[in-house]
Every structure is written in structure tokens, then in C-alpha cells.
Amino acid sequence: MVGAASVLAALFRAPLTASLLLFECTRNYDVILPLMASAGVASLTGDIVEKWLDEEQRENDPVSWGDLATRIYETDDGICITPPDEDAEK
């Protein structure tokens, strides 16, 4: 039961909810301390793994996150925000 609450805490990032849910099911005070410890460790482990995967995905992404907001183009005249083709038409 403690393992199930730990998985719930890790997946939903809700260690307190998992602890209360398991306590309501068992009504056993002896399970509170191991439950809180395992739910906290599971939630922290999930956060660390998610951060690690997100950083790895950003490193492998060919487009940087700043390029999504604006694209900066270099021209002979300098730097412009609009594409060079649009400047030539105006």
C-alpha cells in the first residue's frame, strides 16, 4: 500500500494527497511515517527526472526557445526582425 501511494505521489506530484488517501483506506497510524517518507522521496525523484529529461530535450532541439518568439535575420544593412524577402517587397 505504501508503494502504491508513492507511485501516486510521483505521478501526480501530490505527496500529501497520496498520504491522506492511503491513511483513509487503512486507518492505521503506524503507516504515516513510512508513507510520508516514501511519498516525499518519490515526488522529489519525479521532479529531478522531469528536469533532467527537459534539459536533455532542449539541448537536442534544433530551434532554441528564443527563436520561437522572434526570428532575427542578418542582412547587409544590419540586423532586422522581419525576413529579408518581406523587406524587399516594401
XYZ file of C-alpha atoms in Angstrom:
90
model
C 0.000 0.000 0.000
C 2.853 2.385 0.761
C 4.353 1.652 -2.678
C 1.064 2.431 -4.377
C 0.854 5.769 -2.567
C 4.452 6.521 -3.571
C 3.662 5.894 -7.226
C 0.594 8.121 -6.941
C 2.684 10.856 -5.311
C 5.347 10.646 -8.021
C 2.963 10.620 -10.970
C 0.675 13.421 -9.827
C 3.237 15.398 -7.762
C 0.849 15.240 -4.843
C 2.507 13.580 -1.822
C 0.007 14.965 0.690
C -2.984 13.746 -1.324
C -1.432 10.288 -1.658
C -0.732 10.183 2.069
C -4.255 11.200 3.036
C -5.785 8.778 0.568
C -3.812 5.820 1.921
C -4.495 6.800 5.513
C -8.221 6.973 4.783
C -8.059 3.477 3.280
C -6.086 1.862 6.111
C -6.949 3.953 9.208
C -3.562 2.862 10.564
C -1.349 5.449 12.277
C 1.730 3.203 12.013
C 1.839 3.697 8.260
C 2.042 7.515 8.351
C 5.819 7.937 8.801
C 6.976 5.453 6.112
C 4.234 6.739 3.854
C 5.275 10.390 4.147
C 8.948 9.487 3.642
C 8.351 7.339 0.569
C 5.874 9.783 -0.962
C 8.291 12.678 -0.481
C 11.221 10.761 -1.989
C 9.084 9.604 -4.914
C 7.855 13.126 -5.606
C 11.392 14.560 -5.491
C 12.685 11.788 -7.738
C 9.946 12.529 -10.252
C 10.842 16.234 -10.243
C 14.543 15.506 -10.773
C 13.890 13.073 -13.625
C 11.477 15.502 -15.294
C 14.008 18.351 -15.068
C 16.774 16.131 -16.465
C 14.617 14.998 -19.408
C 13.501 18.570 -20.140
C 17.103 19.833 -20.221
C 18.142 16.962 -22.481
C 15.242 17.674 -24.845
C 16.156 21.364 -25.039
C 19.777 20.501 -25.883
C 18.665 18.221 -28.734
C 16.062 20.673 -30.072
C 17.330 22.345 -33.281
C 15.299 25.503 -32.607
C 16.177 27.439 -29.494
C 13.327 28.658 -27.282
C 14.149 32.274 -28.080
C 13.636 31.638 -31.800
C 10.009 30.768 -31.171
C 9.163 34.316 -30.097
C 11.005 36.295 -32.793
C 13.313 35.470 -35.623
C 16.255 37.764 -36.223
C 17.769 37.902 -39.700
C 21.127 39.363 -40.635
C 21.292 41.428 -43.805
C 23.975 43.508 -45.471
C 22.458 46.628 -43.925
C 22.435 45.201 -40.418
C 20.037 43.130 -38.335
C 16.293 43.121 -38.891
C 13.436 41.255 -37.253
C 11.355 40.678 -40.376
C 12.535 38.256 -43.079
C 14.659 39.805 -45.850
C 12.076 38.855 -48.519
C 9.385 40.970 -46.849
C 11.699 43.995 -46.644
C 12.432 43.809 -50.385
C 8.698 43.862 -51.281
C 8.002 47.054 -49.281
